[in-house]
Amino acid sequence: MMQHAQEPELTMEIGNTVAPGRNAPSQAALRAALDAAAAQVETRPDLALAAANEALRAVPGLPPALFVGAQALRRLGRPTEACARLALIPGGLRRPAMVLWEHAQAASAAGRSDEAITVLEALTEAQPGVASGWLLLASELRKAGREEDAWRADLSAVHASSRDPDLLAAATDINDGKLDEAEAKLAARAARLPDDPVGTRMQGEVKWRRGDMTEALRLLERAVALAPGFDLARDFLVRLLMQVNRLPDALVHAEMLAKSPVAGAAADLILSSVLVRLGDQERARTIYERMLAAQPEQPLLWQNLGHVLKTLGEQGGAIEAYRTAVTQQPALGEAWWSLANLKTVKLEAGDIAQMETALAGLEAEAGRDEDVFHLHFSLGKAYEDAGDVARSFEHYDKGNRLRRSLVGYDPDLLAAEAGAAAATFTSAFIAEMGEGGCPAEDPIFIVGLPRSGSTLVEQILSSHSAIEGTMELSEMMVIAARLQSRIDEGEFADFAAMVRSLGPVERLRLGEEYIERTRVHRKTDRRRFTDKMPNNWQHVGLIRLILPNAKIVDARRHPMSCCFSGWKQHFARGQTFTYDLTEIGRYYRDYVRLMAHYDAAAPGAVHRVIYERMVADQEAETRALLAYLGLPFEESCLEFHRNTRAVRTASSEQVRQPIYTDAVEHWKAFAPWLGPLEAALGDVATCYPEVPAELLA
């Protein structure tokens, strides 16, 4: 029997309901016998039934005996007989709550949903604060095809549980950060009420706060299985699934959430977020446009619509959406930055004045850091376009300093991890590991730094008839992080030991996992696809182990140009190394060191595209790139700017134009302020595109 927050109480007196026969036992004896029988219902229902029958022979129609007998019959797998007995208890739908509860469970077990629903509707009307009645009612309504009514019943169950003192106490502990206390309270409650969806969801939240995402997801999935109409739990589940990049699963739950009879704008927004992550920009656009048609005074929605239109290449519509957003909310920093970040748009003097006014108003407010740093980046771009380099750098610098204070990044840790990878993936180690991994030739990894020309390379490749351009995929990083966690948790002493443990079977499984997890991003039948996550340079060795036939393209740009461009670019997420000139210089140097190591350990495994050479002679560089991939040259690759595919990166507008050389040495205008970057790069900058001898050692 399912147990939930509480069960209805039963008060049934033996009294003089039925006149006893001449030789009937006393009321006290009957009460004692039936109390003993009731105590045996769960453990020995056969004995409980025998005692109830004995009481009924002594006092035919005795309600407590009918009730105990019905309880025993249901537990013996005879629910139809249980229903018959319960029907003999007088009072109909006004019988005591426990009788109605038992009748509902018996009718449910007998497959008599209509009867169960009738009884449960009476029970929940009489005791609306008892979650168990609502949950069973929801289950029976679903069996009857009454989905909307079932959803509302689930919501009523959640509402009933929200007043449970045990759950309120646990919620207080969670909010106060007392996770041990909350976990203990919830565990004790789960032992008593294992099928309570609200308690289960709260257990999932505790696990999530502890960083145990696997267990958090399991508990959230169980909570929505117990109560499919538990919208808050499903919303939480969708967000967690997005965090771990289980996007197809997130879509299933987001679409279900959007069907809720009480679904509001929040359900539409989370669905559109999943669709954007999956690359279904058109469907997300439809949702935003529908919502704005109903309520046009929604600056955040206009901003989101602008993001989608930008990705789809509809620059005019994106500009209009962003400008509508800042008109409605002048201090909306992200919308201003999104407008400035359309590299082909120049903000005018009027825009600068509006942003300066908004910034002056924000800097005195607490909790508006995100708007503040977005406005600084936007003003940096606006003054740069206006030719005021000093004021441009001032705003870029302020934006970066504020953003850096809000993110966690350890350059020493990155350097150590890159060093560990270099020390592990020697030519001898690669030979020792031998063959293995998934033989699929589908992926083309484009690695390097952001703003290195990688989007240009991707756009050229995706213009080939055999290659589908996807986006920056996080699947390889998810796999790498999971493997790293095995070291962090003490399973392996170091990186080399962990990698060495990957035998042929596990390498095959990991490679197949990557192929399967990325399948959702593939919208065509082209046999090859790009993964343009730049940070995958850190995982080239792992890629070679688990996907030995995958191709790896290293997009490289002059370090001063690349790093400065990355530093003045605010990224929506990730790339936490870009907000300090010294740190981004160190990052570039660590990248060059590791890639040089791979070049020596596995010559020819990685193909390098030098941005300045691609700009100078696109055809020659494109032919060499396609030759590395084993593909014939196609003229369409030279006309990449005609490609209408969706592009989500900062270069989305630039790659819709023919190659231009304006940005190659743009950094030199800011040279007086770039000393920290130049010092961090050292001879990597002066030797470019060659690698300094020190890094080759």
XYZ file of C-alpha atoms in Angstrom, residues 66-562:
497
model
C -16.550 -5.747 7.923
C -13.741 -3.175 7.784
C -11.013 -5.429 9.178
C -12.151 -8.255 6.920
C -12.005 -5.951 3.891
C -8.502 -4.826 4.824
C -7.394 -8.453 5.056
C -9.073 -9.429 1.773
C -7.278 -6.639 -0.132
C -3.941 -7.713 1.221
C -4.711 -11.313 0.271
C -5.210 -10.197 -3.329
C -9.021 -10.327 -3.220
C -9.939 -6.643 -3.745
C -13.342 -7.283 -5.335
C -14.507 -9.154 -2.238
C -13.056 -6.325 -0.131
C -15.193 -3.807 -2.035
C -18.288 -5.913 -1.450
C -17.707 -5.956 2.297
C -16.989 -2.252 2.490
C -20.189 -1.507 0.620
C -22.111 -3.127 3.505
C -20.853 -0.511 5.976
C -23.673 2.026 6.275
C -23.246 5.707 5.448
C -22.333 5.621 1.764
C -19.994 8.475 0.879
C -20.403 9.857 4.395
C -18.708 6.869 6.004
C -15.620 7.513 8.156
C -12.574 8.675 6.235
C -10.594 5.470 6.829
C -13.405 3.401 5.363
C -13.462 5.591 2.261
C -9.654 5.320 2.004
C -9.734 1.525 2.237
C -12.620 1.363 -0.244
C -10.729 3.564 -2.707
C -7.625 1.373 -2.503
C -9.666 -1.805 -2.919
C -11.523 -0.402 -5.906
C -8.218 0.707 -7.442
C -6.697 -2.748 -6.953
C -9.823 -4.325 -8.483
C -9.518 -2.109 -11.576
C -12.744 -0.282 -10.760
C -11.492 3.254 -11.432
C -14.903 4.926 -11.636
C -15.827 3.560 -8.222
C -12.450 4.568 -6.774
C -12.786 8.092 -8.186
C -16.262 8.550 -6.684
C -15.059 7.465 -3.257
C -11.837 9.520 -3.453
C -13.670 12.676 -4.483
C -15.794 12.342 -1.364
C -12.699 11.634 0.753
C -10.688 14.612 -0.530
C -13.648 16.911 -0.064
C -13.932 15.784 3.537
C -10.166 15.821 4.218
C -8.483 18.147 1.665
C -5.322 18.395 3.754
C -4.397 14.714 3.348
C -1.994 14.239 0.436
C -2.473 10.474 0.044
C -6.100 10.825 -1.011
C -5.232 13.351 -3.701
C -2.373 11.233 -5.042
C -4.500 8.101 -5.381
C -7.247 10.197 -6.958
C -4.727 11.537 -9.495
C -3.643 8.000 -10.351
C -7.221 6.832 -10.901
C -8.111 9.899 -12.953
C -5.190 9.154 -15.267
C -6.414 5.599 -15.708
C -9.773 7.061 -16.712
C -8.129 9.364 -19.261
C -8.905 12.534 -17.285
C -5.397 13.945 -17.521
C -6.138 17.563 -16.630
C -8.159 16.589 -13.559
C -5.356 14.216 -12.539
C -2.807 17.015 -12.861
C -4.881 19.250 -10.600
C -5.206 16.432 -8.069
C -1.415 16.086 -7.974
C -1.104 19.814 -7.374
C -3.623 19.559 -4.543
C -1.511 16.776 -3.015
C 1.584 18.962 -3.187
C -0.314 21.826 -1.605
C -1.495 19.527 1.191
C 2.043 18.321 1.862
C 3.379 21.868 1.965
C 1.779 22.279 5.388
C 3.361 19.153 6.828
C 5.415 20.174 9.915
C 8.206 17.691 9.176
C 8.669 19.082 5.676
C 8.495 22.663 6.914
C 11.235 21.931 9.444
C 13.410 20.291 6.765
C 12.842 23.235 4.411
C 13.997 25.638 7.100
C 17.164 23.591 7.578
C 17.844 23.614 3.839
C 17.404 27.374 3.609
C 19.729 27.830 6.588
C 22.368 25.597 5.005
C 21.928 22.877 7.636
C 22.022 20.061 5.128
C 22.917 17.311 7.609
C 19.899 18.151 9.755
C 17.591 18.381 6.745
C 18.854 15.099 5.352
C 18.269 13.328 8.665
C 14.708 14.651 8.957
C 13.871 13.709 5.380
C 15.419 10.235 5.687
C 13.387 9.511 8.811
C 10.256 10.662 7.055
C 11.027 8.614 3.931
C 11.381 5.478 6.051
C 7.824 6.050 7.235
C 6.391 7.481 3.988
C 8.542 6.195 1.116
C 6.207 7.283 -1.686
C 5.762 10.944 -0.790
C 6.729 13.050 -3.832
C 7.271 16.292 -1.918
C 9.686 14.731 0.553
C 11.430 12.954 -2.325
C 11.888 16.244 -4.189
C 13.373 17.838 -1.085
C 15.799 14.933 -0.710
C 16.830 15.596 -4.306
C 17.447 19.252 -3.515
C 19.708 18.312 -0.608
C 21.715 15.987 -2.884
C 21.980 18.731 -5.501
C 23.235 21.223 -2.930
C 25.842 18.662 -1.891
C 26.964 18.304 -5.501
C 25.673 14.732 -5.917
C 23.996 15.297 -9.270
C 23.425 11.614 -10.036
C 21.436 10.997 -6.864
C 19.662 14.352 -7.171
C 18.439 13.432 -10.636
C 17.302 10.000 -9.490
C 15.248 11.500 -6.688
C 13.734 14.213 -8.889
C 12.786 11.645 -11.515
C 11.145 9.556 -8.814
C 9.247 12.571 -7.477
C 7.654 13.330 -10.848
C 6.920 9.637 -11.391
C 5.025 9.599 -8.089
C 3.156 12.810 -8.971
C 3.331 13.634 -12.702
C 1.526 16.910 -12.021
C 4.196 18.108 -9.572
C 5.189 21.081 -11.709
C 7.807 22.550 -9.366
C 9.638 19.236 -9.177
C 9.551 18.837 -12.962
C 10.825 22.386 -13.468
C 13.723 21.633 -11.104
C 14.381 18.357 -12.929
C 14.560 20.104 -16.310
C 17.118 22.565 -14.989
C 19.289 19.790 -13.571
C 19.072 17.790 -16.804
C 20.249 20.871 -18.681
C 23.163 21.240 -16.269
C 24.380 17.721 -17.079
C 23.609 18.198 -20.784
C 20.919 15.509 -20.938
C 19.055 17.676 -23.402
C 16.707 15.087 -24.986
C 15.473 14.115 -21.511
C 15.148 17.774 -20.572
C 13.021 18.356 -23.664
C 10.636 15.522 -22.779
C 10.030 16.952 -19.319
C 9.892 20.575 -20.521
C 7.228 19.681 -23.085
C 5.237 17.875 -20.415
C 5.550 20.861 -18.100
C 4.255 23.158 -20.833
C 1.069 21.027 -21.012
C 0.228 21.642 -17.364
C -3.285 23.074 -16.935
C -1.774 25.743 -14.728
C 1.340 26.297 -16.862
C 2.351 29.906 -17.103
C 5.087 31.874 -18.790
C 7.771 30.085 -16.759
C 6.959 26.754 -18.436
C 7.186 28.326 -21.897
C 10.471 29.978 -21.023
C 12.141 26.818 -19.792
C 10.916 24.928 -22.870
C 12.339 27.594 -25.146
C 15.652 27.439 -23.242
C 15.910 23.713 -23.898
C 15.022 24.217 -27.564
C 17.755 26.846 -27.937
C 20.301 24.507 -26.388
C 19.192 21.792 -28.814
C 19.545 24.153 -31.766
C 15.815 24.324 -32.536
C 15.850 28.098 -32.885
C 12.733 28.299 -35.032
C 10.527 26.617 -32.480
C 11.948 28.785 -29.695
C 11.259 31.823 -31.848
C 7.618 30.769 -32.237
C 7.224 30.547 -28.459
C 8.779 33.973 -27.856
C 6.707 35.625 -30.572
C 3.491 34.071 -29.233
C 4.267 35.269 -25.711
C 5.132 38.778 -26.902
C 1.951 38.998 -28.964
C 0.022 38.460 -25.741
C 2.224 40.679 -23.546
C 4.561 42.958 -25.531
C 5.911 44.811 -22.465
C 8.418 42.096 -21.644
C 12.025 43.316 -22.101
C 13.609 39.976 -21.179
C 11.472 38.220 -23.788
C 12.503 40.740 -26.430
C 16.108 40.093 -25.452
C 15.647 36.324 -25.797
C 13.955 36.779 -29.156
C 16.901 38.883 -30.248
C 19.301 36.071 -29.312
C 17.342 33.602 -31.459
C 17.068 35.961 -34.433
C 20.792 36.705 -34.235
C 21.564 32.980 -34.296
C 19.278 32.526 -37.305
C 21.110 35.322 -39.154
C 18.165 37.731 -39.104
C 20.216 40.715 -38.026
C 17.562 43.340 -38.690
C 15.034 41.544 -36.508
C 17.644 40.961 -33.790
C 18.532 44.656 -33.687
C 14.869 45.631 -33.445
C 14.303 43.123 -30.625
C 17.322 44.283 -28.630
C 16.398 47.944 -29.064
C 12.845 47.232 -27.932
C 14.275 45.546 -24.837
C 16.466 48.509 -23.858
C 13.683 50.951 -24.615
C 11.466 49.115 -22.153
C 14.288 48.627 -19.614
C 17.168 51.072 -20.249
C 19.466 49.427 -17.657
C 19.144 45.939 -19.152
C 22.868 45.373 -19.590
C 22.724 42.063 -21.438
C 20.483 43.525 -24.153
C 22.898 46.431 -24.656
C 25.830 44.021 -24.841
C 23.942 41.773 -27.246
C 23.396 44.781 -29.473
C 27.032 45.846 -29.208
C 28.140 42.254 -29.751
C 26.614 42.235 -33.220
C 30.054 42.967 -34.628
C 28.591 44.669 -37.669
C 26.602 47.179 -35.560
C 28.072 50.435 -34.254
C 26.439 52.143 -31.289
C 25.901 55.862 -31.757
C 26.390 58.855 -29.457
C 22.775 58.632 -28.308
C 23.285 55.008 -27.314
C 26.415 55.920 -25.356
C 24.542 58.633 -23.488
C 21.729 56.228 -22.566
C 24.195 53.607 -21.351
C 26.238 56.096 -19.314
C 23.024 57.325 -17.657
C 21.896 53.773 -16.924
C 25.323 52.855 -15.551
C 25.411 55.879 -13.257
C 22.067 54.826 -11.821
C 23.076 51.190 -11.369
C 26.415 51.609 -9.653
C 24.699 52.843 -6.498
C 22.437 49.762 -6.382
C 23.374 46.466 -4.790
C 22.833 43.211 -6.653
C 23.053 44.682 -10.152
C 26.585 43.500 -10.968
C 25.477 41.626 -14.080
C 23.884 44.708 -15.623
C 26.901 46.816 -14.598
C 29.574 44.651 -16.211
C 27.452 44.164 -19.335
C 27.143 47.944 -19.667
C 30.900 48.375 -19.215
C 31.583 45.856 -22.003
C 28.971 47.587 -24.185
C 30.479 51.021 -23.593
C 33.920 49.597 -24.291
C 32.714 48.462 -27.704
C 30.866 51.735 -28.376
C 33.881 53.937 -27.553
C 36.108 51.583 -29.543
C 33.899 52.033 -32.592
C 33.956 55.793 -31.987
C 37.769 55.770 -31.970
C 38.125 56.785 -28.304
C 40.594 54.046 -27.425
C 41.444 55.288 -23.926
C 37.815 55.422 -22.759
C 37.136 52.132 -24.514
C 39.938 50.398 -22.600
C 38.769 51.983 -19.332
C 35.305 50.429 -19.686
C 36.623 47.074 -20.897
C 38.963 47.032 -17.914
C 36.205 47.845 -15.406
C 33.895 45.251 -16.920
C 36.574 42.574 -16.818
C 37.609 43.359 -13.243
C 34.031 43.134 -12.014
C 33.358 39.951 -13.961
C 36.595 38.366 -12.709
C 35.536 39.027 -9.122
C 32.391 36.976 -9.720
C 33.888 33.831 -11.275
C 36.158 31.098 -10.003
C 39.257 30.342 -12.042
C 42.641 28.964 -10.980
C 45.364 29.455 -13.611
C 47.788 27.288 -11.640
C 45.326 24.393 -11.699
C 44.875 24.735 -15.461
C 48.636 24.751 -15.956
C 49.004 21.648 -13.764
C 46.298 19.780 -15.670
C 47.847 20.686 -19.020
C 51.219 19.567 -17.675
C 49.767 16.262 -16.490
C 48.266 15.632 -19.925
C 51.594 16.383 -21.609
C 53.489 14.102 -19.215
C 51.013 11.290 -19.840
C 50.461 11.323 -23.599
C 53.993 10.628 -24.765
C 54.646 8.800 -28.009
C 55.668 5.734 -26.010
C 52.446 5.834 -23.982
C 50.322 6.207 -27.111
C 52.039 3.195 -28.674
C 51.652 1.207 -25.471
C 47.904 1.866 -25.289
C 47.504 0.443 -28.784
C 44.274 0.328 -30.727
C 40.895 0.856 -29.153
C 38.008 3.252 -28.898
C 35.021 3.830 -31.137
C 35.954 3.656 -34.834
C 33.404 6.293 -35.937
C 34.809 8.921 -38.302
C 31.927 11.361 -37.795
C 33.391 14.049 -35.485
C 35.601 16.930 -36.525
C 36.822 18.699 -33.378
C 37.743 22.359 -33.828
C 39.859 23.411 -30.856
C 41.886 26.415 -29.732
C 40.921 29.625 -27.989
C 37.748 31.670 -28.384
C 38.135 34.433 -30.986
C 40.808 32.441 -32.813
C 38.921 32.106 -36.099
C 37.319 28.812 -35.129
C 33.837 29.965 -36.186
C 35.249 30.872 -39.589
C 36.777 27.406 -39.900
C 33.486 25.810 -38.873
C 31.506 27.893 -41.350
C 33.865 26.926 -44.172
C 33.602 23.251 -43.279
C 29.829 23.283 -42.819
C 29.527 24.665 -46.333
C 30.824 21.294 -47.589
C 28.186 18.773 -48.658
C 29.628 16.064 -46.381
C 29.854 18.119 -43.160
C 27.158 19.333 -40.808
C 27.961 22.277 -38.556
C 26.499 21.877 -35.103
C 27.700 24.175 -32.297
C 30.030 24.237 -29.309
C 29.173 20.845 -27.845
C 29.955 20.088 -24.213
C 29.775 16.289 -24.402
C 33.535 15.679 -24.499
C 34.038 18.026 -21.571
C 31.322 16.191 -19.615
C 33.083 12.870 -20.231
C 36.457 14.349 -19.280
C 35.027 15.892 -16.097
C 33.526 12.558 -15.089
C 36.886 10.862 -15.523
C 38.606 13.636 -13.558
C 36.132 13.117 -10.709
C 37.477 9.577 -10.322
C 40.847 11.099 -9.482
C 39.336 13.753 -7.215
C 37.428 11.069 -5.295
C 40.596 9.041 -4.724
C 39.932 6.130 -7.071
C 43.216 6.882 -8.872
C 46.402 8.487 -7.619
C 46.823 10.805 -10.585
C 45.831 11.565 -14.167
C 48.260 9.075 -15.705
C 46.930 6.213 -13.577
C 43.355 7.023 -14.516
C 44.097 7.200 -18.246
C 46.167 4.014 -18.126
C 43.179 2.204 -16.609
C 41.065 2.839 -19.711
C 41.114 -0.514 -21.441
C 39.764 -1.198 -24.952
C 36.246 -1.957 -23.722
C 35.894 1.259 -21.723
C 37.471 3.331 -24.464
C 34.950 1.883 -26.916
C 32.107 2.618 -24.507
C 33.227 6.210 -23.954
C 33.581 6.849 -27.677
C 30.154 5.400 -28.356
C 28.745 7.512 -25.541
C 30.070 10.650 -27.196
C 28.596 9.681 -30.572
C 25.241 8.862 -29.010
C 25.072 11.987 -26.836
C 25.841 14.278 -29.775
C 23.312 12.638 -32.084
C 20.569 14.971 -30.861
C 22.450 17.946 -32.347
C 22.577 16.448 -35.833
C 19.717 17.618 -38.024
C 20.850 16.316 -41.445
C 22.096 13.069 -42.931
C 25.594 14.405 -43.626
C 28.146 11.831 -42.533
C 30.548 14.195 -40.721
C 29.870 16.907 -38.145
C 31.809 19.622 -36.354
C 32.193 20.060 -32.613
C 33.509 23.585 -32.129
C 34.093 23.568 -28.376
C 37.447 25.427 -28.243
C 38.358 24.158 -24.764
C 38.684 20.613 -26.091
C 42.366 21.340 -26.755
C 42.777 20.167 -23.162
C 41.347 16.757 -24.120
C 43.091 15.963 -27.409
C 44.755 12.929 -25.822
C 41.427 11.597 -24.562
C 39.821 12.217 -27.956
C 42.561 10.193 -29.639
C 42.026 7.325 -27.183
C 38.260 7.011 -27.430
C 37.680 8.292 -31.005
C 40.887 7.396 -32.861
C 39.429 8.187 -36.297
C 38.048 11.605 -35.352
C 39.774 14.616 -36.888
C 41.133 17.486 -34.800
C 41.593 20.974 -36.226
C 43.512 23.541 -34.179
C 42.397 27.081 -35.068
C 45.171 29.490 -34.073
C 45.433 33.268 -34.238
C 48.221 35.684 -33.256
C 48.328 35.538 -29.458
C 48.097 39.307 -28.892
C 45.173 39.595 -31.288
C 43.421 36.468 -30.041
